[in-house]
């Protein structure tokens, strides 16, 4: 049986298969948290469920900043919503 890697949402702390979450990463170049659209890019990562509730709550609680110690990039939450 294949092992499915699980990741934990930084908002609701639910563990899910990695494919069911968005990966955010600390982008050293811009000094912000960005959406990792290719999944293998370098940088510390954090995960958020692919649902509107966790995206909205992440924005409200500023969860990515607390986890990755960087401000999120302009328009990040709208970008995630567009990817739902
Ligand atoms: Zn979640």
mmCIF file of C-alpha atoms and ligand atoms in Angstrom:
data_model
loop_
_atom_site.group_PDB
_atom_site.id
_atom_site.type_symbol
_atom_site.label_atom_id
_atom_site.label_comp_id
_atom_site.label_asym_id
_atom_site.label_seq_id
_atom_site.Cartn_x
_atom_site.Cartn_y
_atom_site.Cartn_z
ATOM 1 C CA UNK A 1 0.000 0.000 0.000
ATOM 2 C CA UNK A 2 1.396 3.360 -1.013
ATOM 3 C CA UNK A 3 2.034 5.918 1.673
ATOM 4 C CA UNK A 4 0.172 9.154 1.037
ATOM 5 C CA UNK A 5 2.033 12.116 2.509
ATOM 6 C CA UNK A 6 -0.168 14.206 4.752
ATOM 7 C CA UNK A 7 0.179 17.842 5.667
ATOM 8 C CA UNK A 8 -1.519 19.927 8.309
ATOM 9 C CA UNK A 9 -3.516 23.063 7.559
ATOM 10 C CA UNK A 10 -2.100 25.980 9.550
ATOM 11 C CA UNK A 11 -5.612 27.377 10.028
ATOM 12 C CA UNK A 12 -7.843 24.468 11.131
ATOM 13 C CA UNK A 13 -5.028 21.979 11.914
ATOM 14 C CA UNK A 14 -6.721 19.205 9.961
ATOM 15 C CA UNK A 15 -4.353 16.665 8.404
ATOM 16 C CA UNK A 16 -5.057 15.916 4.756
ATOM 17 C CA UNK A 17 -3.265 14.419 1.756
ATOM 18 C CA UNK A 18 -0.885 17.104 0.462
ATOM 19 C CA UNK A 19 -2.876 17.457 -2.771
ATOM 20 C CA UNK A 20 -5.906 18.732 -0.876
ATOM 21 C CA UNK A 21 -4.045 21.740 0.462
ATOM 22 C CA UNK A 22 -2.443 24.825 -1.012
ATOM 23 C CA UNK A 23 1.250 25.140 -0.321
ATOM 24 C CA UNK A 24 2.544 28.559 0.612
ATOM 25 C CA UNK A 25 6.230 29.247 0.803
ATOM 26 C CA UNK A 26 8.590 31.867 2.126
ATOM 27 C CA UNK A 27 10.059 33.516 -0.951
ATOM 28 C CA UNK A 28 13.513 34.845 -0.137
ATOM 29 C CA UNK A 29 13.719 36.961 -3.263
ATOM 30 C CA UNK A 30 10.654 39.083 -2.524
ATOM 31 C CA UNK A 31 10.724 38.600 1.255
ATOM 32 C CA UNK A 32 7.057 37.606 1.281
ATOM 33 C CA UNK A 33 4.835 34.549 1.546
ATOM 34 C CA UNK A 34 3.699 33.421 -1.901
ATOM 35 C CA UNK A 35 1.536 30.611 -3.287
ATOM 36 C CA UNK A 36 3.709 27.705 -4.371
ATOM 37 C CA UNK A 37 2.063 26.727 -7.610
ATOM 38 C CA UNK A 38 4.674 24.133 -8.616
ATOM 39 C CA UNK A 39 5.082 22.403 -5.223
ATOM 40 C CA UNK A 40 8.808 21.751 -5.569
ATOM 41 C CA UNK A 41 10.113 25.264 -5.230
ATOM 42 C CA UNK A 42 12.531 25.924 -2.380
ATOM 43 C CA UNK A 43 11.704 27.782 0.783
ATOM 44 C CA UNK A 44 9.966 26.997 4.030
ATOM 45 C CA UNK A 45 6.369 25.998 3.454
ATOM 46 C CA UNK A 46 2.985 26.115 5.118
ATOM 47 C CA UNK A 47 -0.275 24.520 4.050
ATOM 48 C CA UNK A 48 -3.881 25.717 3.888
ATOM 49 C CA UNK A 49 -6.976 23.657 2.983
ATOM 50 C CA UNK A 50 -8.362 24.213 -0.481
ATOM 51 C CA UNK A 51 -11.585 25.724 0.793
ATOM 52 C CA UNK A 52 -12.889 29.239 1.175
ATOM 53 C CA UNK A 53 -13.304 28.987 4.943
ATOM 54 C CA UNK A 54 -9.630 28.324 5.620
ATOM 55 C CA UNK A 55 -8.480 30.964 3.118
ATOM 56 C CA UNK A 56 -10.703 33.617 4.722
ATOM 57 C CA UNK A 57 -9.665 32.610 8.220
ATOM 58 C CA UNK A 58 -5.982 32.579 7.268
ATOM 59 C CA UNK A 59 -6.352 36.163 6.091
ATOM 60 C CA UNK A 60 -8.267 37.227 9.192
ATOM 61 C CA UNK A 61 -5.783 35.593 11.575
ATOM 62 C CA UNK A 62 -2.719 36.440 9.475
ATOM 63 C CA UNK A 63 -1.753 32.780 9.916
ATOM 64 C CA UNK A 64 0.951 32.596 7.203
ATOM 65 C CA UNK A 65 2.855 35.481 8.750
ATOM 66 C CA UNK A 66 2.850 33.806 12.141
ATOM 67 C CA UNK A 67 4.102 30.545 10.671
ATOM 68 C CA UNK A 68 6.638 31.809 8.171
ATOM 69 C CA UNK A 69 7.605 35.117 9.814
ATOM 70 C CA UNK A 70 7.000 37.073 6.617
ATOM 71 C CA UNK A 71 4.173 39.253 5.331
ATOM 72 C CA UNK A 72 2.054 37.694 2.616
ATOM 73 C CA UNK A 73 2.480 39.020 -0.907
ATOM 74 C CA UNK A 74 -0.055 41.435 -2.363
ATOM 75 C CA UNK A 75 -3.136 39.644 -3.632
ATOM 76 C CA UNK A 76 -2.229 36.221 -2.234
ATOM 77 C CA UNK A 77 -5.685 35.434 -0.857
ATOM 78 C CA UNK A 78 -7.447 36.486 -4.055
ATOM 79 C CA UNK A 79 -5.016 34.277 -5.971
ATOM 80 C CA UNK A 80 -5.843 31.289 -3.757
ATOM 81 C CA UNK A 81 -9.570 31.912 -4.151
ATOM 82 C CA UNK A 82 -9.129 31.989 -7.910
ATOM 83 C CA UNK A 83 -7.455 28.569 -7.728
ATOM 84 C CA UNK A 84 -10.373 26.922 -5.893
HETATM 85 ZN ZN1 LIG B 1 -7.939 24.119 7.019
#
